[in-house]
Amino acid sequence: MSDWLITGCSELLTLRGSVPRRGAALSDLGIIRDGAILTRADRIAAVGPRRTIERMRGARRAQKLDLGGRVVLPGFVDSHTHLIFPSSRASEYEQRIAGKTYEQIARAGGGIRVTVEDLRRSSPKTLRDDASARLREFGAHGTTTLEAKSGYGLNWQSELKILDIMQQLHQDQPLDIISTFMGAHAVPPEFRRRPEAYVDVLVKSWIPAIATTGLAEFCDVFCDRGAFTVAQARRILATAQECGLVPRIHAGQLAHTGAAKLAIELRAASADHLEKIDRADVRALALSAVTCTLLPGCEFHLGLSQFAPARALIDEGAIVALATDFNPGTSPTLSMSMILSLACTHLRMTPAEAIAAATINPAYSLRLHDRIGSLEVGKYADLAAFDVAAYREIPYYFGVNLCSFTMKRGAVIHSKT
Ligand code: NIG
Ligand code: FE
């Protein structure tokens, strides 16, 4: 593997400094103008002003890469995706355009269950090949690490099929994939009239077994109206925790249920969505170490106007992150820069806040902040370069991919140069 001397970074956004970022610190991008990076194998050996880095010992024999005046930042960390799914649900998109809601479609037998039936029939090879192609696109859009959830299998064999594919992909392609077990995504058809019996299976059998395989680090529950109750989620996530899996939770997407408070009670790594939380939740989250992962792609795609109270969360001091929630039902996008655009326009986050919420804070929520999320000596050489004049243009130009170069662990995985 080559060592690289990367120059031509008109703005080098290091994101160095305190972790996690709260309040005013969320805007602190640690910018170096005319910056340079020296890599050594898969790590960052030096980062600073070009003149300083060029003079360093390792710089002379490193391979030279001049980005010619681009904005360079840590690779995006997408901390909420449902990567493995068999096909789109574009017909539901049309039903919603015609006036049906996400919940009406789900109650009528559509939604997650359609994807589950389809996934159970799909071969591991097809699922894997599709996911591989998606991962190349994630990389081409500047994402270098992503979290991925199971939850479209909902029987033992198919959940394992998904987790196995994620493990293989983590090993065989350049991006890092962090796995989350989400058997509690929906009550499977076999248990339709017996949700408590399904929770029993999760708690007594599947979660302890998954924890022993090492196929997942986190456990997530869709705790919302029409999905799992707070009491069920508490039981599932408390068991997961006893087994060594760290809780994450889908909270407050469809209704205010007390799921956000449960995240705090369980010291979950992350509470995600949060569109329907109240002032008391905001204050409690702000005082906690739970990362608030906001997913504005969902409101955009579902055509909803109530976004998460990002401004209040940031101003009160909560740890805020942004993610795509890449999935076929509510957010079929893998573009973090599109999410930044939505965050700036609809969540009223500044471009600087959005960038920190897409790099260092999600790295913290995945417990990977010692290795990724900022460009600092000793961390992985995970970075993305954008063809823009200044970082604020990344969200400003929406719906286009201006990422022209991505490096993952010191290897070039995307280059338009
Ligand atoms: O995060 N809310 C639950 N899970 C997904 C939607 C999954 C689906 O509809 O397929 C989400 O929005
Ligand atoms: Fe989700």
XYZ file of C-alpha atoms in Angstrom, residues 26-378:
353
model
C -20.663 21.562 16.626
C -19.633 24.402 14.287
C -15.930 23.954 14.934
C -14.552 22.338 11.791
C -10.843 22.947 12.507
C -10.193 24.334 9.034
C -6.705 24.544 7.547
C -6.402 26.607 4.374
C -4.039 25.233 1.754
C -3.701 22.093 3.829
C -1.966 18.785 3.225
C -2.122 15.259 4.564
C 0.573 12.640 4.720
C -0.591 9.046 5.024
C 1.352 6.046 6.226
C -0.222 2.733 5.203
C -3.872 2.988 6.343
C -3.367 5.886 8.790
C -2.828 9.632 8.845
C 0.838 10.345 9.622
C 0.615 14.141 9.491
C -1.907 16.836 8.760
C -1.374 20.600 8.589
C -0.454 23.516 6.329
C 1.041 22.349 3.008
C 4.402 24.052 3.563
C 4.909 22.260 6.874
C 3.787 18.832 5.690
C 5.791 18.957 2.432
C 8.965 19.439 4.425
C 8.413 16.366 6.585
C 10.657 13.339 6.286
C 8.104 10.869 4.921
C 6.799 13.400 2.373
C 9.590 13.054 -0.140
C 9.170 9.346 -0.809
C 5.358 9.377 -0.597
C 3.268 9.202 -3.748
C 2.094 12.722 -4.649
C -1.527 13.635 -5.152
C -2.468 17.237 -5.885
C -6.216 17.752 -5.559
C -5.919 21.110 -7.294
C -7.917 23.188 -4.813
C -10.744 21.070 -3.417
C -12.529 20.998 -0.092
C -11.388 17.952 1.884
C -13.128 16.472 4.916
C -13.249 13.204 6.880
C -15.222 10.534 5.008
C -18.893 10.661 5.984
C -19.965 8.268 8.731
C -23.514 7.151 7.919
C -24.688 5.791 11.257
C -28.192 4.588 10.271
C -28.844 2.453 7.187
C -30.897 -0.589 6.263
C -28.359 -1.592 3.598
C -29.579 -5.092 2.749
C -32.943 -5.064 0.990
C -34.078 -6.831 -2.175
C -35.970 -4.221 -4.185
C -37.575 -0.810 -4.191
C -41.082 -0.015 -2.935
C -41.725 2.591 -5.599
C -45.368 1.499 -5.916
C -45.923 2.632 -2.293
C -44.297 5.928 -3.247
C -47.018 6.349 -5.851
C -49.718 5.373 -3.334
C -48.452 8.066 -0.959
C -48.391 10.655 -3.718
C -52.048 9.749 -4.275
C -52.768 10.487 -0.592
C -52.225 7.322 1.495
C -49.976 7.588 4.552
C -47.004 5.366 5.439
C -48.990 3.874 8.343
C -52.117 3.232 6.253
C -50.039 1.357 3.695
C -48.370 -0.675 6.463
C -51.724 -1.546 8.084
C -53.045 -2.717 4.718
C -50.242 -5.295 4.521
C -47.647 -3.161 2.713
C -44.551 -1.576 4.134
C -41.777 -3.493 5.887
C -43.634 -6.819 5.471
C -43.467 -6.605 1.669
C -39.703 -6.205 1.812
C -39.508 -9.088 4.304
C -41.379 -11.516 2.023
C -39.208 -10.508 -0.886
C -35.963 -10.796 1.078
C -36.780 -14.249 2.402
C -37.070 -15.451 -1.208
C -33.896 -13.705 -2.385
C -30.633 -15.569 -2.720
C -27.701 -14.428 -0.604
C -25.701 -13.891 -3.798
C -28.227 -11.457 -5.290
C -28.577 -9.558 -2.015
C -24.835 -9.390 -1.676
C -24.199 -8.251 -5.259
C -26.859 -5.536 -4.953
C -25.389 -4.348 -1.665
C -21.878 -4.320 -3.166
C -23.034 -2.057 -5.977
C -24.710 0.234 -3.420
C -21.524 0.355 -1.361
C -19.550 1.531 -4.391
C -22.093 4.349 -4.688
C -21.828 5.196 -0.983
C -18.058 5.470 -1.505
C -18.512 7.615 -4.619
C -20.673 9.982 -2.530
C -17.984 10.360 0.147
C -19.148 7.863 2.770
C -16.364 5.695 4.193
C -18.074 3.983 7.159
C -21.656 2.905 7.575
C -23.827 1.217 10.102
C -26.225 -1.380 8.667
C -29.207 -3.028 10.326
C -30.779 -6.423 9.809
C -34.565 -6.467 10.163
C -35.956 -7.444 6.769
C -35.599 -11.172 7.529
C -37.548 -11.526 10.775
C -36.989 -15.261 10.999
C -33.819 -16.827 12.316
C -32.517 -18.027 8.972
C -33.103 -14.766 7.112
C -31.833 -12.489 9.876
C -28.664 -14.594 9.925
C -28.496 -14.416 6.115
C -28.454 -10.595 6.337
C -25.899 -10.428 9.152
C -23.644 -12.901 7.304
C -23.765 -10.815 4.137
C -22.873 -7.692 6.124
C -19.912 -9.463 7.691
C -18.692 -10.721 4.293
C -19.058 -7.250 2.799
C -17.154 -5.713 5.696
C -14.301 -8.111 4.923
C -14.367 -8.048 1.105
C -14.941 -4.425 0.101
C -13.246 -1.240 1.272
C -15.930 0.481 3.390
C -16.293 -0.397 7.063
C -19.694 -1.825 7.935
C -20.858 -1.805 11.541
C -23.651 -4.317 12.121
C -26.807 -3.893 14.139
C -29.296 -6.672 14.876
C -32.834 -5.388 14.345
C -35.070 -8.419 14.724
C -37.516 -5.955 16.322
C -38.146 -4.015 13.111
C -41.710 -5.350 12.736
C -43.720 -8.245 14.127
C -43.266 -10.999 11.504
C -46.343 -12.532 9.821
C -45.923 -15.787 11.781
C -46.510 -13.864 15.019
C -49.084 -11.352 13.804
C -51.557 -12.102 16.556
C -48.917 -12.909 19.177
C -46.420 -10.039 19.356
C -45.467 -10.935 22.955
C -44.510 -14.430 21.808
C -42.190 -12.855 19.212
C -40.602 -10.659 21.891
C -40.087 -13.849 23.928
C -38.263 -15.477 21.018
C -36.055 -12.422 20.556
C -35.205 -12.186 24.227
C -34.846 -15.842 25.101
C -33.281 -17.178 21.956
C -32.175 -14.925 19.098
C -30.475 -12.051 20.934
C -28.319 -14.289 23.165
C -27.419 -16.387 20.101
C -26.549 -13.372 17.906
C -24.406 -11.947 20.691
C -22.351 -15.165 20.817
C -21.787 -15.214 17.047
C -20.252 -11.739 17.153
C -22.236 -10.870 13.998
C -23.583 -7.640 15.504
C -22.296 -4.986 17.883
C -25.549 -3.088 18.331
C -29.228 -3.950 18.757
C -32.032 -1.675 17.530
C -35.816 -1.633 18.039
C -38.496 0.209 16.037
C -40.299 1.574 19.101
C -43.273 3.459 17.745
C -47.013 3.414 17.119
C -47.841 0.260 15.166
C -44.426 -1.297 15.867
C -43.032 -2.226 19.316
C -44.212 -0.634 22.574
C -41.914 1.053 25.079
C -42.344 -1.918 27.448
C -41.426 -4.392 24.703
C -38.477 -2.275 23.569
C -37.238 -2.035 27.171
C -37.301 -5.816 27.512
C -35.552 -6.379 24.177
C -32.847 -3.759 24.634
C -32.179 -4.575 28.296
C -31.594 -8.194 27.274
C -29.372 -7.091 24.402
C -27.335 -5.031 26.819
C -26.930 -7.959 29.225
C -25.675 -9.998 26.273
C -23.119 -7.314 25.347
C -24.940 -5.628 22.443
C -25.216 -1.838 22.670
C -28.756 -0.392 22.268
C -29.867 1.988 19.527
C -33.522 2.878 19.057
C -35.939 4.183 16.395
C -37.820 6.731 18.511
C -40.588 9.245 17.884
C -40.894 8.903 14.111
C -44.665 8.364 13.952
C -45.877 9.272 17.439
C -44.692 10.511 20.816
C -44.350 7.294 22.803
C -41.714 7.708 25.492
C -39.109 5.957 23.342
C -36.684 8.883 23.648
C -36.833 8.666 27.445
C -36.246 4.931 27.186
C -33.079 5.612 25.177
C -31.821 7.766 28.050
C -32.848 5.225 30.695
C -30.945 2.474 28.861
C -27.986 4.732 27.994
C -28.478 3.827 24.349
C -25.754 4.837 21.924
C -28.306 6.584 19.745
C -31.956 7.622 19.517
C -32.960 8.039 15.896
C -35.687 10.020 14.036
C -37.077 12.113 16.979
C -39.585 14.042 14.861
C -42.341 13.707 17.475
C -40.476 14.494 20.700
C -41.496 17.261 23.113
C -39.640 19.976 25.070
C -39.052 17.698 28.046
C -37.508 15.051 25.771
C -35.253 17.681 24.191
C -34.019 18.802 27.621
C -33.488 15.259 28.852
C -31.645 14.230 25.680
C -29.455 17.330 25.931
C -28.322 16.273 29.401
C -27.589 12.692 28.287
C -24.820 10.972 26.346
C -27.320 9.580 23.815
C -26.583 10.715 20.259
C -29.680 12.172 18.584
C -29.504 10.863 15.034
C -31.716 12.897 12.728
C -32.936 11.460 9.431
C -34.473 14.271 7.349
C -34.510 12.064 4.226
C -37.634 10.400 5.695
C -39.732 13.578 5.938
C -38.545 14.633 2.507
C -39.413 11.310 0.875
C -42.702 10.881 2.768
C -43.679 14.479 2.016
C -44.118 15.404 5.692
C -43.651 18.850 7.138
C -42.796 18.060 10.756
C -39.029 17.651 10.989
C -37.085 16.839 14.169
C -36.425 19.842 16.463
C -32.763 20.024 15.485
C -32.300 23.667 16.474
C -33.651 23.114 19.988
C -31.554 19.945 20.414
C -28.354 21.706 19.347
C -29.048 24.882 21.308
C -29.826 22.879 24.473
C -26.555 20.965 24.048
C -27.588 17.534 22.736
C -25.209 15.394 20.671
C -26.681 15.614 17.169
C -25.822 13.390 14.202
C -27.258 13.041 10.692
C -27.731 9.855 8.686
C -29.423 8.714 5.477
C -31.641 5.943 6.953
C -31.082 4.354 3.516
C -34.080 2.003 3.147
C -36.759 1.243 0.533
C -39.753 2.449 2.568
C -38.957 5.904 3.865
C -35.566 7.099 2.632
C -34.170 5.599 -0.555
C -31.056 7.757 -0.741
C -27.447 6.920 -0.017
C -26.230 10.481 -0.480
C -25.006 12.128 2.700
C -24.601 15.439 0.879
C -28.326 15.361 0.024
C -28.967 14.768 3.750
C -26.780 17.803 4.519
C -28.887 19.895 2.121
C -32.092 18.756 3.844
C -30.558 19.380 7.273
C -29.606 22.943 6.355
C -32.877 23.860 4.663
C -35.398 21.981 6.829
C -33.629 21.421 10.168
C -32.071 24.896 10.016
C -28.644 23.539 10.791
C -25.695 25.510 9.447
C -23.455 23.835 6.867
C -20.708 23.621 9.513
C -23.036 21.959 12.035
C -24.279 19.543 9.395
C -20.753 18.480 8.468
C -19.784 17.796 12.100
C -23.065 15.906 12.510
C -22.129 13.715 9.528
C -18.569 12.896 10.623
C -17.324 13.136 14.217
C -20.654 12.801 16.072
C -21.843 9.683 14.231
C -18.351 8.227 14.748
C -18.955 8.779 18.471
C -22.370 7.116 18.291
C -20.722 4.058 16.728
C -17.987 4.151 19.398
C -15.378 4.590 16.654
C -14.299 8.156 17.426
C -10.744 7.048 18.229
C -10.308 5.802 14.664
C -12.576 7.808 12.353
C -14.653 11.002 12.105
C -11.801 13.521 12.039
C -8.521 13.998 10.187
C -5.969 13.649 12.974
C -2.661 11.841 13.316
C -3.148 8.130 14.030
